[in-house]
Coordinates of C-alpha atoms in Angstrom, one line a residue:
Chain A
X15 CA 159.6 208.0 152.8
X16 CA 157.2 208.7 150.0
X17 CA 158.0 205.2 148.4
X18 CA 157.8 203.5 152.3
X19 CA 154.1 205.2 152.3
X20 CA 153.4 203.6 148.8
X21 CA 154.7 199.9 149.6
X22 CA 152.4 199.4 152.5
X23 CA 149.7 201.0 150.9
X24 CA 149.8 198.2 148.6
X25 CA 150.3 195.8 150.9
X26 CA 147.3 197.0 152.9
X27 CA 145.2 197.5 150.1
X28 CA 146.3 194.5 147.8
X29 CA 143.5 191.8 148.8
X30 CA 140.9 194.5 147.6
X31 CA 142.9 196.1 144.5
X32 CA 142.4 192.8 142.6
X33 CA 138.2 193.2 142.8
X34 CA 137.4 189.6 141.0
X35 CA 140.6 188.6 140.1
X36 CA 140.9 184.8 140.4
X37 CA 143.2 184.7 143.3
X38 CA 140.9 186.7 145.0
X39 CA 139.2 183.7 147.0
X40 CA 142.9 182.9 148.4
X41 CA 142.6 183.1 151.9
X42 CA 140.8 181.9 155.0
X43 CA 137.2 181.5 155.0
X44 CA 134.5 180.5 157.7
X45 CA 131.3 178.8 156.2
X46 CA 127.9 179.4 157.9
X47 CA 128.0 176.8 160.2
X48 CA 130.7 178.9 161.6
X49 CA 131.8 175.2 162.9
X50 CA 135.0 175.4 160.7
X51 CA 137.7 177.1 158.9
X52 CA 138.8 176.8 155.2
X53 CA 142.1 177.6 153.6
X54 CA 141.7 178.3 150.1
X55 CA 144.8 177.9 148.0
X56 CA 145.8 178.3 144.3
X57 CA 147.7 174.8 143.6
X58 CA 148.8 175.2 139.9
X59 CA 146.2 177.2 138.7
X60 CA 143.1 175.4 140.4
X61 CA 141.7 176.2 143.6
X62 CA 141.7 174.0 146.6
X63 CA 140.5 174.4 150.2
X64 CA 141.4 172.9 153.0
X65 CA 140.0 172.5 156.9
X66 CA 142.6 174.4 158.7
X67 CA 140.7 174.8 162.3
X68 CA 137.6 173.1 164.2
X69 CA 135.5 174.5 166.9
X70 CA 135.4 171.2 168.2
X71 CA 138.8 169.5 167.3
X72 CA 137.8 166.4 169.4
X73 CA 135.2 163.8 169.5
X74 CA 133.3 164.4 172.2
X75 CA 133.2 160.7 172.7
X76 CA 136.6 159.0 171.9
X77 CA 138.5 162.7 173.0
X78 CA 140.8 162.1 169.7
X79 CA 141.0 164.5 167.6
X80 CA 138.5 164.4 165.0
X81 CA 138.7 162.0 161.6
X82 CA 136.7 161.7 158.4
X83 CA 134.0 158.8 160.0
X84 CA 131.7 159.2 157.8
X85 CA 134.0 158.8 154.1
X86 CA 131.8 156.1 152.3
X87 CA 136.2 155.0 151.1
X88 CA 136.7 152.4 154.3
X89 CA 140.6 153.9 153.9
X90 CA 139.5 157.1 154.4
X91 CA 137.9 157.3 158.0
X92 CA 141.2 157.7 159.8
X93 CA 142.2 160.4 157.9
X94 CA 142.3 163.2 160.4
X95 CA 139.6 166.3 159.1
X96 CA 141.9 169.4 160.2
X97 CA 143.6 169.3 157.3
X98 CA 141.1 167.5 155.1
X99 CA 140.5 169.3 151.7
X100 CA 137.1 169.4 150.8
X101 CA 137.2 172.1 147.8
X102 CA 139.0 170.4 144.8
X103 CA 139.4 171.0 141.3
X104 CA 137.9 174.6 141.3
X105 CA 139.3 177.2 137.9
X106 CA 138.4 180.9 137.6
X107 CA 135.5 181.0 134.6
X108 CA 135.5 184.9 135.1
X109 CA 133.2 187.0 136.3
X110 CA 133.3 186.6 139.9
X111 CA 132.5 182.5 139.1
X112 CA 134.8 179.6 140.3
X113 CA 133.6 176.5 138.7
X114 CA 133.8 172.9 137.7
X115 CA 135.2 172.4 141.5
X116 CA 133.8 170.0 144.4
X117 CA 132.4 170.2 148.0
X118 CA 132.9 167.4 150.1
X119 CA 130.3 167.2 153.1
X120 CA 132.0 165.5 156.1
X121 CA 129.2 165.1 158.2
X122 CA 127.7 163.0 155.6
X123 CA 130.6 162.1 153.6
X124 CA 128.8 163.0 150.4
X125 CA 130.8 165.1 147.8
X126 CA 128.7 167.3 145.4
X127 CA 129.6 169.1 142.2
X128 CA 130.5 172.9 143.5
X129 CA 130.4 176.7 142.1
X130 CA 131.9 179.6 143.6
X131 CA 130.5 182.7 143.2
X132 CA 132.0 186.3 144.4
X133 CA 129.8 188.3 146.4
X134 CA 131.8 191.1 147.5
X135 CA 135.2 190.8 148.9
X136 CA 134.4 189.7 152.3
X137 CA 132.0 187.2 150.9
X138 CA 131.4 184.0 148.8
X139 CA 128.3 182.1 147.9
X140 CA 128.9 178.6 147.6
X141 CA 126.5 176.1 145.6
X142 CA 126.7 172.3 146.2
X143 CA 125.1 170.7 143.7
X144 CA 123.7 167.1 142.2
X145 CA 123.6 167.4 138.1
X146 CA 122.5 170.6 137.6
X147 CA 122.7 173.7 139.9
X148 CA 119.2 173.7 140.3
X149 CA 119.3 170.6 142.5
X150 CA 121.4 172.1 145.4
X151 CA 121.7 173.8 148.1
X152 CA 124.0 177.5 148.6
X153 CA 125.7 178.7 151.8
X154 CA 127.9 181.9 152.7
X155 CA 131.1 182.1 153.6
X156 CA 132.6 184.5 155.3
X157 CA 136.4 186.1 155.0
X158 CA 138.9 186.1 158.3
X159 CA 141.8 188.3 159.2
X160 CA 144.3 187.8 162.2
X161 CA 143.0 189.7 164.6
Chain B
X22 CA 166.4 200.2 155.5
X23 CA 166.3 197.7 157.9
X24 CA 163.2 200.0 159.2
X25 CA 161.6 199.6 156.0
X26 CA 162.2 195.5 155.5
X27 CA 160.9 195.3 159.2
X28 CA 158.0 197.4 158.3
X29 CA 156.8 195.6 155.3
X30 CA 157.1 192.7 157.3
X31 CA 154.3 194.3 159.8
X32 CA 152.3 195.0 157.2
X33 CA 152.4 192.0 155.4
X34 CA 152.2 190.3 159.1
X35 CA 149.1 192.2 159.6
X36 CA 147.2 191.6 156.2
X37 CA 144.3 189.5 155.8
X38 CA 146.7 187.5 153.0
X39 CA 148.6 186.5 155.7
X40 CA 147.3 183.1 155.6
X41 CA 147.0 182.9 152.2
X42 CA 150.4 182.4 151.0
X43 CA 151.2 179.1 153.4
X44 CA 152.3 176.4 151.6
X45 CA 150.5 172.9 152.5
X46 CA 153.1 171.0 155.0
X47 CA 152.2 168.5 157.0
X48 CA 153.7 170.0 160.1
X49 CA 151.7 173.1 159.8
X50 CA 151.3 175.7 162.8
X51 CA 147.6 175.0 162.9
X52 CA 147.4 177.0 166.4
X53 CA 148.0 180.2 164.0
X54 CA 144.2 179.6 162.3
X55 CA 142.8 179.8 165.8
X56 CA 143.5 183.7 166.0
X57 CA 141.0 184.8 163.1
X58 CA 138.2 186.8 163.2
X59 CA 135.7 187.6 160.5
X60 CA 136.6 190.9 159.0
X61 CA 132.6 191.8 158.3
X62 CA 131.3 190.3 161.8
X63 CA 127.5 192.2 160.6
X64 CA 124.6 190.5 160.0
X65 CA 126.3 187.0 160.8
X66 CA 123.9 184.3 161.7
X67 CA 123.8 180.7 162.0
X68 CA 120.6 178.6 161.0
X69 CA 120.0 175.0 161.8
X70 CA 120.5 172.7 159.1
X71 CA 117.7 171.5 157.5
X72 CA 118.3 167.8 157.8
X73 CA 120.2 165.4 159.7
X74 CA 122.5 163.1 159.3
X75 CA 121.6 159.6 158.3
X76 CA 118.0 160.1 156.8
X77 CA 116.8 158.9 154.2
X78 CA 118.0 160.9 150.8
X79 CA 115.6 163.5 149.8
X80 CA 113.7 162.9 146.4
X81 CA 114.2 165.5 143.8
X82 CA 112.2 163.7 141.1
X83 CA 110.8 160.3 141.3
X84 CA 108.8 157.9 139.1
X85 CA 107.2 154.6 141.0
X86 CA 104.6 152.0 139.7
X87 CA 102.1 151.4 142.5
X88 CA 100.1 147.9 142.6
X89 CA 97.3 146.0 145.1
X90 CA 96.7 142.4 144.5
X91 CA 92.9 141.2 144.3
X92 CA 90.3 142.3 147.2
X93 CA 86.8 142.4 147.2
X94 CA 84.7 145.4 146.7
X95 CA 81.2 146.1 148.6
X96 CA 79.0 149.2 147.2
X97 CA 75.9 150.8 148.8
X98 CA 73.6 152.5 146.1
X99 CA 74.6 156.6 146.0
X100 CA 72.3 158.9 147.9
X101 CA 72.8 162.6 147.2
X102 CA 72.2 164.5 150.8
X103 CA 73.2 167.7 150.2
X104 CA 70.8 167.8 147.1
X105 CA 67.9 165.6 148.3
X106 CA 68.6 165.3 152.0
X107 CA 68.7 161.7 151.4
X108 CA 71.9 160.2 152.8
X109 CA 73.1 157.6 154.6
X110 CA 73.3 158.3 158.4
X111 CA 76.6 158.6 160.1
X112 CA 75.8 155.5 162.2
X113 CA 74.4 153.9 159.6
X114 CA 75.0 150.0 158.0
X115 CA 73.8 150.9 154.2
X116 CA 72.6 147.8 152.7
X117 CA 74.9 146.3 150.0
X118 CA 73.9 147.3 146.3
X119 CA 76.9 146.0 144.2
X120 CA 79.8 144.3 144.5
X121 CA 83.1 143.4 142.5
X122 CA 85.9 141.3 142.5
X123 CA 89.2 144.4 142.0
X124 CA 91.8 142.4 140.0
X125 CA 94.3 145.3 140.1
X126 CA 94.3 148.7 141.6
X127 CA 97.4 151.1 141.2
X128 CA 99.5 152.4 138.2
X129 CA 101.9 155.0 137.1
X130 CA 102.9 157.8 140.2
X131 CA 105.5 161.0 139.6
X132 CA 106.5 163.1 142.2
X133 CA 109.3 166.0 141.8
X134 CA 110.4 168.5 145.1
X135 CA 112.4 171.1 143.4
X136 CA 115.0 173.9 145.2
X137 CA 113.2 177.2 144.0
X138 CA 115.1 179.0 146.8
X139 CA 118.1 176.9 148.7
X140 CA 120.0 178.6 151.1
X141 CA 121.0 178.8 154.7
X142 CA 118.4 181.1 156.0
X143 CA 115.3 180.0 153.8
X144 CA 114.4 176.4 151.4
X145 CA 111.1 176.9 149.6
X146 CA 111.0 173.4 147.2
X147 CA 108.4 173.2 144.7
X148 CA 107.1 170.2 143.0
X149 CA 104.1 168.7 140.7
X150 CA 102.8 165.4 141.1
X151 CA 100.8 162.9 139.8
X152 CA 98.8 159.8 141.0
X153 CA 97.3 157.5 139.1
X154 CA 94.4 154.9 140.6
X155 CA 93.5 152.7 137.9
X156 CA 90.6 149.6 138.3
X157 CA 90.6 146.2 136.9
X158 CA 87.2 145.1 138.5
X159 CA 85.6 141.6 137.4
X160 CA 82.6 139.6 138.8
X161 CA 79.9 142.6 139.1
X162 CA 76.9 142.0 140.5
X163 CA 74.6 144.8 141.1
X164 CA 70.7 145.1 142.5
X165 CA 68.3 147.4 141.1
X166 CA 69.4 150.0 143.1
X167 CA 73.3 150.3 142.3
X168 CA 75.3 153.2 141.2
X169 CA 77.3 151.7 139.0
X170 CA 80.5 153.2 140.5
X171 CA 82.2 149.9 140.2
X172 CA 82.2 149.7 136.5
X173 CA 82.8 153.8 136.3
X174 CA 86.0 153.4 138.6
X175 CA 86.8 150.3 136.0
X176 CA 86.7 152.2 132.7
X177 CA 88.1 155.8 134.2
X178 CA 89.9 154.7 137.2
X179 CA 91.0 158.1 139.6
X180 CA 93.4 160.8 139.1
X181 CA 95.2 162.9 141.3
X182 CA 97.3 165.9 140.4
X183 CA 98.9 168.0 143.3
X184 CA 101.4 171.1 143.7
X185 CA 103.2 170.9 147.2
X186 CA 105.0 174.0 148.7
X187 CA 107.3 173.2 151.1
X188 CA 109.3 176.1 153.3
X189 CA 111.7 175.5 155.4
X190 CA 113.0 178.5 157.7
X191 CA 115.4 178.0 160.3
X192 CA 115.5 180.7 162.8
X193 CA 118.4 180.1 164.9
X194 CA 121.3 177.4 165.0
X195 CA 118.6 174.9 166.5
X196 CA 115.0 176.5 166.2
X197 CA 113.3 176.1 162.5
X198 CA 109.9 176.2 161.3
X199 CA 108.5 174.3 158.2
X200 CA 105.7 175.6 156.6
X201 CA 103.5 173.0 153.2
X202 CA 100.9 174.3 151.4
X203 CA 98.9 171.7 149.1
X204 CA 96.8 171.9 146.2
X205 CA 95.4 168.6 144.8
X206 CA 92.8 168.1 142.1
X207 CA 91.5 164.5 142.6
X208 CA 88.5 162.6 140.7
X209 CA 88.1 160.5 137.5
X210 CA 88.8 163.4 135.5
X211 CA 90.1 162.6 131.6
X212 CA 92.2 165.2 129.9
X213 CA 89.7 167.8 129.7
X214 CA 90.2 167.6 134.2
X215 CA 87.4 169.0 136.3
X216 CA 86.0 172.0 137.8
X217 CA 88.7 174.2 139.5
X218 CA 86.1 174.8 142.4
X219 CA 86.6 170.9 143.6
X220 CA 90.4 172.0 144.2
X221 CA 91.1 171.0 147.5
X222 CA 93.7 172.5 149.6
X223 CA 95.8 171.5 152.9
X224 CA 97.8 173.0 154.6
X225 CA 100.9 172.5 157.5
X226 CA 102.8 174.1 159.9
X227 CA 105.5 172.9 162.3
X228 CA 108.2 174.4 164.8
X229 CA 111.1 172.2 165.4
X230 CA 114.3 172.3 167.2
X231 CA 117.5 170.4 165.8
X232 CA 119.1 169.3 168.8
X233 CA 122.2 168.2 167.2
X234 CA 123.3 166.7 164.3
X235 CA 121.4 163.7 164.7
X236 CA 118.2 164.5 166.3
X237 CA 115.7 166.8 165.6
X238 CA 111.7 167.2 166.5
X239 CA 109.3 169.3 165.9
X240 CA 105.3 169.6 166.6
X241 CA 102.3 171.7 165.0
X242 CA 99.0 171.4 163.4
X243 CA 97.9 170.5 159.5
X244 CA 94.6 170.8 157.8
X245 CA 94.8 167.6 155.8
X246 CA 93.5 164.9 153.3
X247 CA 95.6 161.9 154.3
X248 CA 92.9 159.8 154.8
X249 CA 90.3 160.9 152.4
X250 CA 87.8 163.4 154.7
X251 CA 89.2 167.2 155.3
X252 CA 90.7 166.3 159.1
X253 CA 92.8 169.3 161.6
X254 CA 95.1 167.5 163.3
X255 CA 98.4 167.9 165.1
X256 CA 101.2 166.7 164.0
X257 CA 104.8 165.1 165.6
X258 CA 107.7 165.2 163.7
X259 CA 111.0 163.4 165.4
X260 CA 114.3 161.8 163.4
X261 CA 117.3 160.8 165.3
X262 CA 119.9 158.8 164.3
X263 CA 122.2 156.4 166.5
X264 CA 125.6 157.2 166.9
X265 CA 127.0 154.5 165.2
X266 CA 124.5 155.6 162.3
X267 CA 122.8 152.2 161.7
X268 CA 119.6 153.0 163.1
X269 CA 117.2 155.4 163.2
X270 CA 113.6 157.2 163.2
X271 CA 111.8 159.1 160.2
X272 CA 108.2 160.3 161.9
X273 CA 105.8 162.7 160.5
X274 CA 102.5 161.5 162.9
X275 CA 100.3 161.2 162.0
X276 CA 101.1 161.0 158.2
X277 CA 103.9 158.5 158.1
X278 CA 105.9 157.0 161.2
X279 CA 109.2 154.9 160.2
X280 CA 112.2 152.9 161.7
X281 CA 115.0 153.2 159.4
X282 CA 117.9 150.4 159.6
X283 CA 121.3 151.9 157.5
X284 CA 122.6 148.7 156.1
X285 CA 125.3 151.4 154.9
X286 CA 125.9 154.3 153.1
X287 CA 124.2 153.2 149.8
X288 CA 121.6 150.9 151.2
X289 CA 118.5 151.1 153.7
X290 CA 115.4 150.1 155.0
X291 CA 112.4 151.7 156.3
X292 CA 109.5 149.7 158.6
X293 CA 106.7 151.5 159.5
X294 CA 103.5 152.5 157.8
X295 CA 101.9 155.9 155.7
X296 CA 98.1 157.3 155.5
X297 CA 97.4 157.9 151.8
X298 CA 94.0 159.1 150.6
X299 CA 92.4 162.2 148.8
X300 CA 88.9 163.3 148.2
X301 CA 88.1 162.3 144.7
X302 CA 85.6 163.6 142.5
X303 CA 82.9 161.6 140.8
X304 CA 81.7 162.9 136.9
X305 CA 78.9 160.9 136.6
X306 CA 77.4 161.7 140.3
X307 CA 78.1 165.2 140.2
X308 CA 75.0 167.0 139.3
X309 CA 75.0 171.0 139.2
X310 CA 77.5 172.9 141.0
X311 CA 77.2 170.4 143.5
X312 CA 80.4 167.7 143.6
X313 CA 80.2 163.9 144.5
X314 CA 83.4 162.8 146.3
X315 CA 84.8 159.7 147.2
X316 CA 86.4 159.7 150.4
X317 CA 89.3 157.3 149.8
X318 CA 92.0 156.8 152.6
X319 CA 94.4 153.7 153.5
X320 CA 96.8 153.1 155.9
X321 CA 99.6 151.6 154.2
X322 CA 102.1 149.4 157.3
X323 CA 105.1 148.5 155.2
X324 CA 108.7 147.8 154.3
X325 CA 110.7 149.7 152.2
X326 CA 114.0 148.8 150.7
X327 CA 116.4 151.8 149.5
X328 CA 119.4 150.9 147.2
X329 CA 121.4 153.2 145.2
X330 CA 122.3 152.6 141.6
X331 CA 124.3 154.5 139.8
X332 CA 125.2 158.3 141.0
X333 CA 122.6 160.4 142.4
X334 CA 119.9 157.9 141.4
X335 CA 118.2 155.4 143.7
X336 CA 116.2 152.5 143.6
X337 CA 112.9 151.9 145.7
X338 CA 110.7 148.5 146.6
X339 CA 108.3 148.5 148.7
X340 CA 106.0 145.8 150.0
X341 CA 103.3 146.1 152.6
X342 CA 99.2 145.9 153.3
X343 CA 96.9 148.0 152.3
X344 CA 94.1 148.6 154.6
X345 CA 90.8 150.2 153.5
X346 CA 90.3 153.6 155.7
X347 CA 87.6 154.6 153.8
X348 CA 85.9 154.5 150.4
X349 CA 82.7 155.8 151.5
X350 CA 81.3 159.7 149.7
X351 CA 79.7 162.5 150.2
X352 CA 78.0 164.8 148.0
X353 CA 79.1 168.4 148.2
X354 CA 76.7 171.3 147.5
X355 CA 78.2 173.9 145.7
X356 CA 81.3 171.6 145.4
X357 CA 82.4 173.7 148.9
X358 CA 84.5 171.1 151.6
X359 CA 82.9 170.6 154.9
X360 CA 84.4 169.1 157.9
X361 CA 83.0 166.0 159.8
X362 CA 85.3 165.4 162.4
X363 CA 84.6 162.7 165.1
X364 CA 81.2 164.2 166.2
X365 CA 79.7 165.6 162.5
X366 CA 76.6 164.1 162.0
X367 CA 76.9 165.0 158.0
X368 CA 75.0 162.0 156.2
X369 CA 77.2 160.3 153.9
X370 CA 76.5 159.7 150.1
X371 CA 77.6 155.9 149.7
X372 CA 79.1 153.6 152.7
X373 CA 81.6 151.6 151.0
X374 CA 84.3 148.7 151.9
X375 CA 86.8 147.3 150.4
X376 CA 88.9 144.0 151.0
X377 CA 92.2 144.4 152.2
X378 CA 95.3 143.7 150.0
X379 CA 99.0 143.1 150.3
X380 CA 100.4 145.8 147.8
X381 CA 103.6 146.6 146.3
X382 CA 105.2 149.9 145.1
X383 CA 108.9 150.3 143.0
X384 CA 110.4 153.1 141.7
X385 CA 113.1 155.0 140.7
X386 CA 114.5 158.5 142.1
X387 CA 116.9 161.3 141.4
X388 CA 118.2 162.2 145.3
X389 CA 120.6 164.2 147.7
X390 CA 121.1 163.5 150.9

């Protein structure tokens, strides 16, 4: 019973054991806009995230679901956005810092250079950038659970 | 041990990881993202964005050479009313004391915007600027009674250096409010620059709403320079975007009012006009404390072509008319601003005019959209 106890402890406790670990961003995440969800995944060491869920799946004026209009690649814009990864190339600097990574905008179909920072473990603050990080914007994403 | 396998299953089941360990398939149970919930849900707002789609991209730094082609220049002779009481009356036509054939009129301009703060809930850019007004005046002829401005603004041309402080603070999903503060210095200063008491300042506020994620407008008030004299005035601010993203609107009223045509993602053009003008210190007039200003303002209609060339960089020409506002002074006492309005009957110092010009402006800039 003891060792029962012990294995779901650790399976409770195990996204908050690894405090700034890299995997530690693995999971789902909402950004600010609260208009989308983002699956982060560790693909071979880098980190990748990807559009899993939209508020509003459809285009309010074609009813399809929605695609990625405004990719400046013509073979792009079909490409259906749930699904779409914006958040490429990302490795764990240490420190609480995911760097060297990209953002992809969608609703201007601009992609910026991208760091990830840890704020606690319900919380990221993510920089888009152009250059250097001092030209860029940051927002804060926001950890989900099932409910 | 069933019990315990079905347990750890729970568990796992119940996790916040649960998501995390999904493999990428194209045939993925999306419906199972739809039953999430943010596991802080404190202190979670939204804020409108600061921009929209489809505007023109924002200017980090930018250098531009700035250049009127020939006009002719009409002078009265200076008068120093706040000193002597002697000005020219609002109403009045000042007889003509010198004039002067202007050759060129323009030069070097820098302007940078920089993110001090950049987040969702609060902008505050920062930038320094620099303007530069240079003369190339030929053909003087001058009474008994001239100033001499003409060959002054030839040999020193004007100056302008600014600091601009812009916040933006959104304060729902839709509702934002922008906030610039401006501090220019402006005259025919060299190196060593001028009195700090002839610093003038302006000052904006607007609320706006963001409709959606191509239209936003706003309204508010400025204390402003734009067209030489200190003017209140309210202000309209409205950008949309089509839907199909070619066309659009980029209005500040009454600062700047553009059309904007997307040819597409990298190229653009703007139709429309700006108001440009400062309040620009004379040496040579400017006896005591007291501070003679030239009251220059234009109103620019134009077109502006937007490219970009390589990366974040873009490429600027612009080509319109240049339409003397005015170029007329007044002499300060103790160097302190004073507002004329529509109905001040403040005498003026000189009553000036100047040809109007087709002009052109380049440049290049560092951007973001």
């Amino acid at each position: 019973m003891k060792k029962l106890i012990l294995i779901l402890s650790l399976s409770f406790l195990g996204t908050y054991a690894w405090a700034q670990n890299a995997d530690d961003i693995v999971g789902v995440w909402e950004p600010g806009h609260g208009k989308a969800r983002v699956k982060i995944d560790n693909i071979d060491g880098k980190y990748y995230g990807r559009i899993v869920w939209l508020k509003e799946p459809n285009d309010p004026e074609t009813g399809k679901p929605k695609t990625d209009v405004n990719n400046p690649d013509a073979s792009m814009k079909n490409v259906p956005l749930r699904g779409y990864r914006i958040l490429k190339d990302f490795e764990y600097k240490g420190k609480g810092e995911w760097a060297d990574g990209t953002i992809y905008d969608p609703e201007t179909g601009n992609t910026y250079s991208s760091v990830i920072t840890w704020k606690d473990e319900n919380t990221l603050d993510i920089r888009g950038y152009v250059g250097v990080k001092t030209f860029g914007r940051s927002d804060t994403w926001r950890r989900l659970k099932v409910k | 041990m069933k019990h315990i396998y079905w347990l750890l299953f729970l568990a796992v089941l119940a996790s916040p990881q649960w998501a995390i360990a999904q493999d990428e398939d194209d045939e993925e149970d999306w419906s199972m993202y739809e039953e999430l919930e943010l596991v802080d849900d404190s202190n979670v707002k939204r804020y409108a964005k600061p921009t929209i789609v489809g505007l023109s991209p924002t200017r980090f730094l930018s250098v531009s050479w700035d250049m009127q082609m020939p006009y002719d220049m009409s002078l009265s002779a200076a008068r120093f009313p706040a000193s002597q009481g002697t000005g020219w009356g609002v109403d009045e036509s000042a007889p003509i004391s010198e004039t002067g054939t202007v050759n060129f009129t323009g030069g070097f301009r820098f302007n940078s915007s920089i993110p001090i703060i950049s987040k969702s809930n609060i902008v505050w850019q920062s930038g320094l600027n620099y303007m530069r007004v240079g003369y190339n005046i030929s053909d003087i002829q001058a009474d008994g009674n001239a100033s001499g401005l003409a060959s002054i603004l030839n040999e020193t041309g004007l100056n302008n250096l600014n600091w601009t402080n812009t916040f933006y603070v959104p304060m729902t999903e839709e509702n934002f409010f922008i906030f610039q503060g401006l501090l220019d210095m402006s005259g025919n200063y060299g190196f060593s620059l001028q009195p700090f008491n002839t610093i003038r300042w302006s000052l904006a506020a607007v609320y706006g709403k963001r409709v959606n994620e191509r239209k936003r407008w706003g309204l508010g008030l400025a204390r402003t320079y734009r067209v030489g004299n200190l003017n209140y005035v309210p202000v309209v601010m409205y950008d949309v975007t089509s839907a199909d993203r070619k066309w659009g609107t980029e209005i500040l009223f009454p600062a700047r009012a553009h059309g904007r045509y997307n040819f597409n993602k990298n190229s653009l053009l703007l139709f429309g006009y700006e108001l440009e003008g400062q309040s620009y210190r004379i040496d040579e007039f400017s006896f005591g404390n007291n501070s003679f200003e030239i009251r220059r303002g234009e109103l620019r209609p134009r077109l502006e072509f937007q490219k970009q060339i390589p990366g974040p960089f873009w490429a600027h020409f612009q080509a319109g008319y240049r339409i003397d506002w005015t170029f007329n002074a007044d002499e300060l006492s103790g160097s302190r601003e004073f507002f004329r309005g529509f109905f001040g009957t403040q005498d003026f110092g000189m009553i000036n005019s100047l040809g109007n010009a087709a002009y052109f402006n380049v440049g290049i800039s560092f951007v973001t959209f």
